[in-house]
Amino acid sequence: MAKDSSDLFGALFDPPSPTRTVPVLVPMPAPGPYSYSVPEDMVVETGSVVQVPLGPRQVFGVVWDDAGEKGVDPKKLRPITKSFECPPLKAEMRRFVDWVAAYTLSPPGLVARMALRAPAAFDPEPMIEGLRLTEGRPERLTPARERVMELAAEGHGWTKSGLAHAAGVSTSVIDGLIKQGVFETVFLPAPPVVAEPDPDYVEPRLEGPQKQAASEILEDVRKGGFHVSLIDGVTGSGKTEVYFEAVAETLRQGKQVLILLPEIALTAAFLERFQDRFGAKPAEWHSDLSPRMREKVWRQVVTGEVKVVAGARSALFLPFDNLGLIIVDEEHDPAYKQEDRVFYNARDMAVVRARIAEFPVVLVSATPSVESQVNGSSGRYNTIHLHTRFGDAAMPDLHLVDMRRHPPERGGFLSPVLLRGIGKTIEKGEQALLFLNRRGYAPLTLCRVCGHRFQCPQCSSWLVEHRFRNQLQCHQCGHNEPTPDHCPECGTFDHLVACGPGVERIAEEVEKHFPEARTIVLSSDLMGVKRLRLELEAIVKGEADIVIGTQLVAKGHNFPLMTLVGIVDADLGLANGDPRAAERTFQLLSQVTGRAGRTGLKSHGLLQTYQPQHPVMQAIVSGDASAFYEREIVEREKAVLPPFGRLASIIVSADTRGEAETHARGLRAAAPQVAGIMLLGPAEAPLALIRGRHRFRLLVHGRRNSDMQSFLRTLLANGPKERGSVHVQLDIDPQSFL
């Protein structure tokens, strides 16, 4: 119906509608979102991914829930320049970003940046050129052409290479048909990065204990809502197959799954295992992905095309379309802790994300963290125990080698007991693993004449000799220099001595005793991810007799022929003041010895130690993990340490020692007096110099119910501001005390 003249007159002289303003969170260390105006022809909503001007640059951001800046004249605001076509970040993802920022005391923009790690993926992926069969027919019908046309007869579009591969012909056959008008060009959506997994692809192979555990997990998934399950099972007990049943049920419900793994090195074997069960691999997400693949995965996770992601800790911040389950495999692993920009523990944040979005999370480990053990015993987590290995496999027989009674020969590090064990193992055609958590050849090089020690010029740490590369290297900052032939202090030649062993030195000793054996050294210093995967495959195929490795070998690998594990220095992790030292040592040594005998062969573990009576050593060889955890929990409770208390670390760094110390003391003086919270320090950090920056540390210790974040906010607000080269880092729930 047409408007009358008065309506038209009113429309002409109506005042213009006020400019709409929205808060936009940008990936910068700002305390909150900035306000921007929305152009009249642009449609945005809360969660929309947009491009905005920030100073002279254009940056991406997210329209946020916050009110933004108050009392700003919309006419003075800069407008949003672009709204991307990707789906908006969901409300639960925005709540998760805000929660992580508030808990870790990090700028929310830096947390949001982790959710937007693939800016090139914000626009839809371009269509790709394809082919579709027409009514035309070729002049001559060869068998190859006939196969191609039969495949294309259903009317679906094909890529040229895909059609040629499916028909078993060369692309020249397709080109000939195109020239004769048999095919027309069409545009197709980009293919998925991985095929869709089938939850019923194969019948799961589960035995009695695994069936019972799987039924508990399935019950939790089916009833929905937030809850945490902890699968506590010995190495080789079938934990992965059990949680695969939770994955299958979630897929049947039409939801997405995130499986967190602590190391990229674990993904290759895991992907194959997943494919065996579900008929397709999950999408990967880790730092080794190419930028192009990162874009594809991010885009298809957001749209819901990717159903399962297996990834490192950063995968936790992927903005899933319909996430319904998170699995945290090896939940105890320190690799889940990020200590850069935003300090967070992915295991704990996974629980938070599941709670916010109201879906289940499953933690998995053969050696759960003390925190998870306490949560299980208190009823906060549902603990599912798997006490026996899958099939007929038995746990290895573990023995301590007292190095005071069975010392190595002069200049060596392997006791006669361990050497005899290695010899017997390789005689039987089986494999031996030697574990030492030290990279390189030797952790220290010194001059026997003047005592000079080679130290990093930028860090308070010794330079580690890497003899395979003829280098001395700092493992803190990466500084390296050629291995010298004389002492730079006194000038003496041929009197430099390597002190202590690294894996390269153990390999040298093994070669001396077993020159015919095939030896592989596994260390992150020696190989990239691709080579590491090839080496792991070689071990699985039996193409090595002796494997020498760092903690890389401790994480979830399945070596069928591995029947002997030798721990070169079982005491190594106990030699520092870390309150988690006993727990970490127990977990690491238990995981390493668990590599032996996983396929049913009789297996052994030999732990070289100078402290055979230490509770950690006794707990490992007795197989009584519960006794160790009970003792450790009692000690933690007495000292009011996590999970019975709370810790926060404040690291102050600067270009000069004086600046760092002065600022740290200023923070100490500004600390509020709060009951139940104690501030310790400042003191020089154990690593007092890293990358040329001097470091002082304060440690905040509080009771479990302490409001640590409010205390720290007040301290920072009242304390001196960061000036010059001074930088302050906060780490809530620290895992490292260096």
XYZ file of C-alpha atoms in Angstrom:
738
model
C 0.000 0.000 0.000
C 1.443 3.402 -0.961
C 2.185 5.974 1.733
C 0.184 9.230 1.710
C 1.870 12.559 1.165
C 2.170 13.278 4.876
C 4.063 9.984 5.346
C 6.417 10.920 2.526
C 6.932 14.416 3.925
C 7.697 12.972 7.359
C 10.155 10.503 5.912
C 12.062 13.268 4.185
C 12.514 15.286 7.339
C 12.945 12.523 9.965
C 16.207 12.953 11.870
C 18.835 10.363 10.808
C 19.046 7.291 13.031
C 21.957 7.456 15.485
C 25.176 5.728 14.398
C 25.466 2.288 15.974
C 28.545 1.609 18.089
C 29.950 -1.738 19.130
C 32.881 -2.865 21.311
C 35.610 -4.706 19.390
C 38.262 -6.822 21.087
C 41.528 -6.542 19.149
C 44.540 -8.897 19.484
C 46.582 -6.439 21.519
C 47.564 -6.257 25.224
C 44.813 -3.718 25.955
C 42.686 -4.062 29.126
C 39.459 -4.432 27.137
C 37.651 -3.793 23.837
C 37.617 -0.483 21.944
C 34.479 1.190 20.587
C 33.916 1.463 16.837
C 31.036 2.695 14.719
C 29.196 0.378 12.338
C 28.673 1.652 8.772
C 25.001 1.766 7.746
C 25.418 -0.863 5.044
C 27.230 -3.330 7.338
C 25.615 -6.050 9.449
C 27.511 -7.252 12.512
C 26.492 -9.087 15.657
C 28.151 -10.019 18.894
C 30.925 -12.460 18.021
C 31.383 -11.230 14.431
C 34.970 -11.270 13.212
C 35.802 -7.852 11.781
C 38.645 -5.692 10.526
C 39.168 -2.330 12.224
C 41.668 0.526 12.082
C 44.075 0.692 15.023
C 46.441 3.603 14.707
C 47.903 3.488 11.195
C 47.221 -0.256 10.798
C 44.274 -2.444 9.962
C 43.833 -5.333 12.427
C 41.271 -8.066 12.918
C 39.074 -8.238 15.996
C 35.837 -9.626 17.439
C 32.646 -7.745 18.280
C 32.477 -8.330 22.028
C 29.846 -8.488 24.760
C 31.419 -5.656 26.741
C 30.070 -2.128 26.552
C 33.382 -0.765 25.281
C 34.373 2.827 26.016
C 31.688 4.867 27.797
C 30.450 8.325 26.850
C 32.101 8.456 23.445
C 30.482 10.501 20.679
C 29.712 7.951 17.913
C 30.613 10.571 15.285
C 34.156 10.671 16.632
C 34.622 6.924 16.404
C 36.431 5.241 13.540
C 34.240 2.803 11.592
C 34.674 -0.916 11.171
C 36.249 -1.420 7.747
C 35.173 -4.990 7.038
C 32.998 -7.760 8.422
C 34.285 -11.219 7.540
C 31.927 -13.921 6.326
C 32.996 -16.583 8.831
C 30.514 -17.613 11.541
C 30.637 -15.449 14.684
C 32.390 -16.677 17.829
C 29.758 -18.375 19.964
C 28.739 -17.039 23.373
C 30.418 -19.904 25.254
C 33.700 -19.254 23.408
C 33.567 -15.574 24.329
C 32.860 -16.481 27.954
C 35.804 -18.869 27.883
C 38.136 -16.139 26.575
C 36.952 -13.748 29.309
C 37.359 -16.457 31.981
C 40.909 -17.344 30.926
C 41.868 -13.661 30.793
C 40.457 -13.002 34.266
C 42.023 -16.122 35.810
C 45.485 -15.696 34.300
C 45.389 -11.881 34.619
C 46.148 -11.589 30.906
C 44.825 -8.965 28.481
C 41.645 -10.442 26.942
C 42.806 -9.423 23.467
C 45.836 -11.716 23.715
C 43.586 -14.607 24.762
C 41.173 -13.894 21.895
C 44.169 -13.850 19.547
C 44.720 -17.536 20.324
C 41.183 -18.241 19.054
C 41.845 -16.332 15.824
C 45.172 -17.852 14.803
C 44.383 -18.116 11.086
C 43.336 -14.667 9.773
C 43.476 -15.838 6.163
C 40.642 -18.266 6.986
C 38.132 -15.589 8.007
C 36.723 -15.349 4.464
C 35.155 -18.431 2.826
C 37.533 -20.674 0.930
C 37.433 -19.998 -2.825
C 35.587 -22.513 -4.988
C 37.766 -24.814 -7.037
C 37.437 -25.594 -10.737
C 35.809 -28.933 -11.498
C 34.138 -30.957 -14.245
C 30.629 -32.298 -14.851
C 29.412 -34.702 -17.536
C 27.334 -33.178 -20.357
C 25.056 -34.800 -22.937
C 27.942 -34.903 -25.417
C 29.653 -38.137 -26.435
C 33.216 -38.721 -27.663
C 33.945 -39.584 -31.281
C 35.681 -42.771 -30.179
C 34.885 -44.635 -26.942
C 37.971 -46.353 -25.513
C 37.898 -48.497 -22.352
C 39.644 -45.699 -20.444
C 37.124 -43.105 -21.581
C 34.279 -45.470 -20.743
C 35.518 -45.867 -17.167
C 35.737 -42.097 -16.767
C 32.211 -41.526 -18.086
C 30.728 -44.288 -15.940
C 32.141 -42.652 -12.818
C 30.862 -39.212 -13.829
C 27.416 -40.488 -14.910
C 25.800 -39.770 -11.520
C 25.998 -36.066 -12.240
C 28.355 -35.093 -9.415
C 31.171 -32.652 -10.037
C 34.732 -33.953 -10.024
C 38.171 -32.380 -9.970
C 40.230 -33.419 -12.979
C 42.919 -35.096 -10.872
C 40.341 -36.780 -8.620
C 38.412 -38.227 -11.557
C 41.585 -39.449 -13.271
C 42.778 -41.116 -10.067
C 39.407 -42.771 -9.399
C 39.159 -44.090 -12.952
C 42.785 -45.211 -13.061
C 43.649 -43.113 -16.120
C 45.995 -40.248 -16.906
C 44.740 -36.662 -16.947
C 45.356 -36.566 -20.726
C 42.325 -38.879 -21.127
C 40.207 -36.292 -19.291
C 41.684 -33.467 -21.403
C 40.653 -35.279 -24.577
C 37.053 -35.601 -23.341
C 36.953 -31.917 -22.387
C 38.051 -30.902 -25.901
C 35.177 -32.937 -27.362
C 32.628 -31.239 -25.085
C 31.950 -34.351 -22.974
C 32.657 -32.353 -19.805
C 31.807 -28.807 -18.827
C 33.541 -26.624 -16.245
C 31.777 -26.135 -12.917
C 32.920 -24.665 -9.600
C 32.980 -26.951 -6.577
C 33.372 -26.327 -2.866
C 36.834 -27.029 -1.505
C 37.212 -30.637 -0.318
C 37.320 -31.365 3.421
C 40.757 -31.641 5.025
C 39.829 -35.096 6.340
C 37.039 -37.561 5.658
C 34.232 -37.804 8.173
C 34.965 -40.467 10.815
C 32.514 -43.351 11.132
C 31.779 -44.247 14.770
C 30.736 -47.750 13.714
C 33.561 -48.400 11.241
C 34.860 -51.391 13.226
C 33.673 -53.247 16.275
C 35.803 -52.188 19.262
C 38.175 -54.801 20.690
C 37.654 -54.566 24.429
C 38.180 -57.075 27.212
C 36.523 -57.288 30.630
C 38.155 -54.300 32.409
C 38.093 -52.185 29.247
C 34.423 -53.022 28.597
C 33.502 -51.961 32.125
C 35.474 -48.731 31.793
C 33.947 -47.993 28.372
C 30.426 -48.526 29.713
C 31.069 -45.957 32.466
C 32.416 -43.444 29.970
C 29.496 -44.026 27.603
C 26.999 -43.504 30.410
C 28.592 -40.140 31.229
C 28.527 -39.035 27.587
C 24.938 -40.145 27.001
C 23.509 -38.330 29.998
C 25.113 -35.108 28.767
C 26.024 -32.033 30.778
C 29.321 -31.198 32.419
C 31.288 -33.810 34.307
C 34.914 -34.928 34.447
C 36.077 -38.529 34.119
C 39.634 -39.593 34.944
C 40.867 -42.797 33.277
C 43.694 -43.977 35.527
C 45.236 -47.017 33.860
C 48.665 -48.592 33.789
C 50.726 -48.279 30.597
C 49.341 -50.570 27.886
C 45.965 -51.039 29.605
C 43.875 -49.945 26.615
C 43.010 -46.415 27.783
C 42.937 -45.088 24.216
C 40.465 -47.752 23.044
C 38.265 -46.945 26.039
C 38.045 -43.236 25.357
C 37.536 -43.955 21.647
C 34.107 -45.230 22.713
C 33.325 -41.812 24.191
C 34.473 -40.264 20.908
C 32.214 -42.625 18.927
C 29.153 -41.804 21.031
C 29.770 -38.066 20.706
C 30.028 -38.423 16.918
C 26.730 -40.330 16.873
C 25.179 -37.333 18.642
C 26.356 -35.110 15.779
C 28.873 -33.197 17.901
C 32.565 -32.404 17.528
C 35.440 -33.826 19.571
C 38.786 -32.357 20.620
C 41.602 -34.736 21.611
C 44.562 -32.979 23.235
C 48.004 -34.608 23.016
C 51.097 -33.253 24.782
C 53.606 -33.700 21.934
C 53.565 -33.444 18.140
C 55.725 -36.580 18.091
C 52.743 -38.582 19.364
C 50.385 -37.601 16.581
C 51.588 -39.901 13.762
C 51.005 -43.167 15.639
C 47.814 -41.777 17.152
C 46.411 -40.770 13.753
C 46.904 -44.293 12.424
C 45.289 -45.798 15.492
C 42.343 -43.428 15.141
C 41.980 -44.296 11.449
C 41.962 -48.011 12.240
C 39.002 -47.448 14.569
C 37.009 -44.780 12.678
C 38.036 -45.247 9.031
C 39.417 -41.708 8.711
C 42.050 -39.586 10.403
C 41.191 -36.627 12.618
C 42.304 -33.155 11.616
C 45.624 -32.095 13.143
C 46.368 -28.814 14.925
C 49.891 -28.013 16.098
C 52.809 -25.699 15.392
C 54.199 -27.903 12.602
C 51.158 -27.399 10.342
C 51.698 -25.383 7.183
C 49.894 -22.006 7.118
C 47.627 -23.238 4.304
C 46.568 -26.338 6.216
C 46.083 -24.246 9.371
C 43.635 -22.035 7.459
C 41.696 -25.025 6.138
C 41.427 -26.717 9.531
C 40.403 -23.515 11.330
C 37.728 -22.724 8.735
C 36.267 -26.225 8.723
C 36.279 -26.452 12.520
C 34.286 -23.218 12.707
C 31.756 -24.407 10.124
C 31.464 -27.852 11.713
C 32.814 -29.797 8.711
C 35.721 -31.180 10.771
C 34.298 -33.518 13.387
C 37.446 -34.487 15.329
C 40.638 -32.527 15.993
C 43.770 -34.051 17.524
C 46.145 -31.341 18.590
C 48.544 -29.700 20.989
C 47.468 -27.349 23.782
C 46.677 -24.447 21.417
C 43.848 -26.519 19.859
C 41.868 -25.767 23.013
C 41.226 -22.259 21.649
C 39.795 -23.353 18.295
C 36.256 -21.891 17.966
C 34.335 -25.137 17.364
C 30.829 -24.993 15.930
C 29.385 -27.700 18.193
C 32.009 -29.094 20.563
C 30.655 -31.948 22.660
C 33.686 -33.671 24.234
C 37.311 -32.950 25.157
C 39.845 -35.724 25.779
C 43.104 -34.738 27.533
C 45.529 -37.606 26.911
C 48.587 -37.870 29.215
C 46.890 -35.247 31.395
C 49.850 -35.108 33.807
C 52.302 -33.937 31.147
C 54.089 -30.604 31.810
C 53.866 -29.816 28.064
C 50.259 -28.730 28.645
C 51.555 -25.664 30.477
C 52.151 -22.639 28.228
C 54.724 -20.186 29.558
C 54.691 -17.435 26.958
C 52.468 -14.331 26.734
C 49.383 -16.001 28.224
C 50.405 -18.481 30.928
C 47.840 -21.281 31.204
C 47.537 -25.017 31.811
C 45.582 -26.597 28.948
C 44.415 -29.484 31.147
C 42.787 -27.145 33.646
C 41.428 -24.820 30.973
C 39.907 -27.822 29.159
C 37.866 -28.530 32.276
C 36.794 -24.883 32.381
C 35.781 -24.861 28.720
C 33.701 -28.002 29.215
C 32.033 -26.525 32.304
C 31.116 -23.288 30.498
C 29.599 -25.119 27.515
C 28.114 -27.941 29.638
C 29.675 -31.037 28.078
C 31.906 -33.861 29.428
C 35.698 -33.936 29.563
C 37.874 -37.047 29.955
C 41.364 -36.918 31.482
C 43.651 -39.867 30.724
C 46.947 -40.968 32.263
C 48.931 -43.915 33.571
C 50.376 -41.551 36.194
C 47.754 -38.867 36.923
C 48.748 -35.566 38.459
C 48.367 -35.181 42.219
C 45.681 -32.561 41.545
C 43.613 -35.024 39.500
C 44.135 -37.774 42.073
C 42.778 -35.509 44.813
C 39.828 -34.444 42.660
C 39.092 -38.113 42.008
C 39.269 -39.168 45.654
C 37.069 -36.230 46.711
C 34.365 -37.165 44.189
C 34.770 -34.117 41.953
C 36.011 -36.419 39.180
C 34.711 -39.880 38.349
C 37.836 -42.071 38.465
C 37.902 -45.180 36.270
C 40.749 -47.583 37.115
C 42.449 -49.999 34.706
C 44.907 -52.014 36.786
C 45.999 -54.562 34.175
C 47.447 -54.434 30.681
C 45.398 -55.328 27.638
C 45.633 -58.936 26.430
C 48.263 -61.185 27.951
C 50.859 -58.447 28.452
C 52.407 -58.118 31.898
C 54.070 -55.119 33.473
C 57.900 -55.228 33.334
C 59.875 -56.555 36.289
C 61.630 -53.521 37.733
C 64.904 -53.572 39.677
C 67.095 -50.892 41.180
C 70.795 -50.900 40.311
C 72.681 -49.455 43.292
C 75.487 -47.516 41.616
C 77.522 -47.550 44.844
C 77.714 -51.340 44.657
C 77.806 -51.721 40.859
C 79.721 -48.681 39.584
C 80.504 -48.228 35.885
C 84.024 -48.605 34.600
C 86.215 -45.502 34.713
C 84.956 -42.874 32.283
C 81.657 -44.728 31.729
C 78.093 -44.251 32.927
C 76.504 -47.668 32.409
C 76.841 -50.208 35.198
C 77.922 -53.800 34.450
C 74.417 -54.939 35.469
C 72.776 -52.785 32.801
C 75.369 -53.729 30.161
C 74.725 -57.435 30.767
C 70.987 -56.819 30.433
C 71.458 -55.024 27.114
C 73.642 -57.852 25.791
C 71.104 -60.558 26.664
C 68.271 -58.526 25.151
C 69.824 -57.965 21.748
C 71.007 -61.595 21.624
C 67.323 -62.605 21.708
C 66.536 -60.254 18.821
C 64.653 -57.866 21.107
C 65.125 -54.154 21.743
C 66.620 -52.191 24.637
C 65.821 -48.597 25.518
C 68.239 -46.389 27.465
C 66.684 -43.254 28.910
C 68.525 -40.119 29.990
C 66.743 -36.793 30.162
C 69.756 -34.803 29.004
C 70.260 -33.673 25.439
C 73.647 -33.365 23.777
C 76.953 -34.987 24.685
C 77.757 -33.397 28.043
C 76.014 -30.735 30.175
C 79.259 -28.972 31.095
C 82.682 -28.427 29.555
C 85.608 -27.160 31.664
C 89.356 -26.661 31.511
C 91.375 -29.074 33.668
C 94.195 -26.519 33.980
C 92.465 -23.316 35.142
C 88.931 -24.557 35.902
C 87.236 -22.304 33.331
C 83.630 -23.361 32.665
C 81.915 -22.599 29.382
C 78.835 -20.514 30.168
C 76.305 -18.792 27.914
C 77.131 -15.080 27.532
C 73.420 -14.234 27.735
C 72.152 -16.726 30.344
C 73.185 -18.089 33.714
C 73.456 -21.622 32.365
C 76.300 -23.818 31.135
C 76.827 -24.451 27.460
C 75.939 -28.031 26.521
C 78.325 -29.826 24.191
C 76.712 -31.319 21.084
C 79.508 -33.462 19.675
C 77.519 -34.705 16.691
C 77.297 -31.071 15.512
C 80.646 -29.915 16.956
C 78.915 -27.144 18.891
C 78.442 -25.759 22.385
C 74.829 -24.668 22.811
C 72.675 -22.900 25.386
C 69.359 -24.664 25.913
C 67.754 -21.478 27.249
C 68.321 -18.945 24.464
C 69.767 -21.058 21.621
C 73.186 -19.347 21.580
C 75.780 -21.638 20.028
C 79.447 -21.548 19.163
C 81.931 -24.024 17.658
C 83.500 -26.419 20.141
C 86.977 -24.926 20.805
C 90.254 -26.849 20.860
C 91.777 -24.671 23.611
C 90.709 -22.848 26.759
C 89.778 -19.193 26.083
C 90.864 -18.292 29.632
C 94.375 -19.787 29.874
C 94.979 -20.766 26.246
C 95.909 -24.396 27.040
C 95.275 -26.915 24.253
C 93.855 -30.431 24.697
C 92.802 -29.981 28.330
C 89.079 -29.381 27.903
C 86.992 -32.090 29.539
C 83.319 -32.982 29.117
C 81.606 -33.423 32.499
C 78.603 -35.659 32.882
C 76.659 -37.549 30.233
C 74.076 -36.598 27.647
C 72.389 -39.005 25.236
C 75.154 -38.545 22.647
C 77.776 -39.623 25.184
C 75.709 -42.658 26.169
C 75.472 -43.543 22.467
C 79.275 -43.372 22.268
C 79.579 -45.728 25.253
C 77.011 -48.138 23.780
C 78.907 -48.216 20.485
C 82.074 -49.152 22.352
C 80.416 -52.114 24.094
C 78.073 -53.213 21.264
C 79.723 -52.179 17.981
C 77.500 -54.446 15.866
C 74.216 -53.225 17.342
C 71.927 -50.902 15.404
C 71.540 -47.806 17.556
C 69.114 -44.881 17.259
C 69.372 -41.682 19.324
C 66.049 -39.858 19.832
C 66.412 -36.229 20.867
C 64.704 -33.019 19.779
C 68.164 -31.552 19.073
C 68.923 -34.099 16.397
C 65.828 -34.132 14.228
C 62.718 -32.377 13.070
C 59.238 -33.816 13.394
C 59.333 -35.684 10.050
C 62.633 -37.407 10.782
C 61.472 -38.240 14.306
C 58.404 -39.966 12.901
C 60.566 -41.994 10.514
C 62.857 -43.044 13.375
C 59.875 -44.078 15.502
C 58.506 -46.138 12.599
C 61.898 -47.835 12.220
C 61.869 -48.802 15.902
C 58.351 -50.233 15.621
C 59.464 -52.319 12.621
C 62.405 -53.731 14.576
C 65.055 -51.885 12.564
C 66.969 -50.871 15.711
C 68.487 -52.893 18.543
C 69.223 -50.140 21.078
C 67.293 -46.889 21.410
C 68.791 -44.031 23.424
C 66.458 -41.155 24.142
C 65.329 -38.196 26.206
C 61.792 -37.670 27.486
C 60.571 -37.936 23.868
C 60.550 -41.717 24.351
C 58.393 -41.552 27.484
C 55.169 -40.429 25.865
C 52.710 -43.025 24.667
C 54.832 -44.899 22.129
C 54.167 -48.582 21.497
C 57.357 -50.485 20.621
C 56.411 -54.176 20.120
C 59.946 -55.602 20.525
C 61.011 -53.423 23.465
C 61.736 -55.713 26.416
C 64.411 -53.853 28.383
C 64.342 -50.276 29.635
C 67.423 -48.901 31.359
C 67.249 -45.604 33.255
C 70.772 -44.168 33.140
C 70.281 -41.596 35.920
C 67.085 -42.182 37.874
C 68.064 -39.522 40.450
C 68.315 -36.693 37.934
C 64.879 -35.162 38.489
C 65.224 -35.203 42.282
C 68.222 -32.869 42.357
C 66.354 -29.542 42.553
C 64.051 -27.655 44.893
C 60.924 -27.967 42.755
C 57.981 -28.943 45.011
C 56.786 -31.232 42.214
C 60.167 -32.956 41.799
C 59.118 -36.258 43.370
C 55.848 -36.372 41.429
C 57.531 -35.523 38.115
C 60.275 -38.098 38.627
C 57.759 -40.808 39.513
C 55.630 -40.000 36.469
C 58.528 -39.811 34.034
C 60.240 -43.013 35.184
C 56.932 -44.907 35.319
C 56.099 -43.799 31.785
C 59.541 -44.726 30.446
C 59.625 -48.181 32.033
C 56.090 -48.668 30.703
C 57.487 -48.779 27.150
C 58.677 -52.351 27.823
C 56.664 -55.529 27.304
C 53.515 -53.981 25.861
C 52.887 -56.894 23.463
C 53.259 -59.749 25.941
C 57.006 -60.446 25.797
C 58.766 -60.892 29.142
C 60.254 -57.504 29.994
C 62.529 -55.823 32.521
C 63.408 -52.367 33.758
C 66.727 -51.427 35.397
C 67.018 -48.096 37.209
C 70.519 -46.855 37.986
C 70.413 -44.860 41.238
C 72.591 -43.646 44.088
C 69.463 -43.335 46.292
C 67.821 -46.784 46.243
C 65.948 -46.080 49.481
C 64.304 -42.908 48.182
C 60.474 -43.189 48.364
C 60.162 -42.506 44.633
C 62.516 -45.378 43.757
C 60.767 -47.735 46.149
C 57.341 -46.803 44.800
C 58.403 -47.448 41.187
C 59.994 -50.854 41.712
C 57.231 -52.051 44.049
C 54.539 -51.034 41.573
C 52.636 -49.474 44.481
C 51.595 -46.188 42.906
C 48.804 -45.658 45.446
C 51.305 -45.630 48.325
C 53.392 -43.002 46.540
C 50.382 -40.798 45.843
C 49.110 -41.136 49.412
C 52.473 -40.034 50.782
C 52.794 -37.174 48.279
C 49.258 -35.950 48.998
C 49.905 -35.931 52.742
C 53.102 -33.898 52.215
C 51.305 -31.424 49.967
C 48.489 -30.996 52.469
C 50.926 -30.350 55.333
C 52.737 -27.684 53.316
C 49.461 -26.212 51.947
C 50.766 -26.721 48.426
C 48.527 -27.326 45.373
C 45.891 -28.652 45.282
C 45.446 -27.724 48.973
C 46.903 -24.269 48.490
C 47.516 -21.826 45.685
C 50.690 -20.432 44.152
C 51.437 -17.566 41.817
C 54.819 -16.544 40.474
C 55.869 -12.992 39.635
C 58.980 -12.714 37.462
C 60.498 -9.256 37.085
C 63.080 -8.955 34.299
C 65.154 -6.050 33.016
C 68.298 -5.274 31.056
C 70.215 -4.571 34.284
C 70.219 -6.372 37.600
C 69.609 -3.129 39.494
C 66.463 -2.259 37.525
C 64.999 -5.721 38.037
C 65.768 -5.826 41.764
C 64.499 -2.281 42.421
C 61.196 -2.970 40.655
C 60.759 -6.303 42.432
C 61.329 -4.647 45.821
C 58.839 -1.934 44.875
C 56.220 -4.583 44.167
C 56.953 -6.233 47.502
C 56.453 -2.936 49.327
C 53.097 -2.395 47.564
C 51.664 -5.797 48.520
C 48.374 -5.569 50.450
C 47.975 -7.336 53.779
C 45.503 -10.158 53.162
C 44.759 -12.979 55.591
C 45.782 -16.370 54.208
C 48.114 -14.972 51.524
C 51.878 -14.665 51.957
C 54.370 -13.014 49.608
C 57.880 -14.492 49.479
C 60.888 -12.738 47.974
C 62.110 -11.040 45.938
C 65.081 -13.252 45.216
C 67.122 -13.918 42.141
C 65.466 -16.599 40.029
C 67.430 -19.883 39.816
C 68.086 -18.920 36.192
C 68.983 -15.328 37.049
C 69.932 -14.355 33.497
C 68.119 -15.451 30.322
C 68.687 -13.884 26.901
C 70.604 -11.042 28.511
C 67.785 -10.122 30.891
C 68.235 -10.231 34.664
C 65.414 -11.947 36.568
C 64.026 -11.648 40.093
C 61.153 -13.721 41.407
C 58.423 -13.241 43.986
C 56.241 -16.169 44.995
C 52.689 -15.728 46.278
C 51.426 -18.529 48.518
C 47.812 -18.732 49.625
C 45.204 -21.112 50.946
C 42.914 -22.944 48.570
C 40.065 -20.441 48.936
C 42.338 -17.388 48.647
C 41.386 -14.737 46.095
C 44.802 -14.750 44.471
C 43.704 -12.675 41.477
C 42.371 -9.780 43.602
C 45.575 -9.773 45.636
C 47.702 -9.582 42.491
C 45.548 -6.895 40.871
C 45.894 -4.717 43.968
C 49.634 -5.341 44.167
C 50.147 -4.331 40.526
C 47.868 -1.290 40.828
C 49.676 0.000 43.935
C 53.184 -0.968 42.834
C 55.603 0.793 40.502
C 54.695 0.912 36.809
C 56.782 -0.861 34.191
C 59.282 1.626 32.790
C 62.328 1.347 30.588
C 63.358 -2.251 30.072
C 61.371 -3.608 33.053
C 58.836 -6.329 32.306
C 56.596 -8.198 34.778
C 55.243 -11.683 34.072
C 52.501 -13.342 36.126
C 52.121 -17.097 36.266
C 49.076 -18.387 38.133
C 49.564 -22.025 39.223
C 53.225 -22.208 38.094
C 54.659 -25.540 36.989
C 58.264 -24.385 36.636
C 60.293 -22.674 39.359
C 63.347 -21.709 37.322
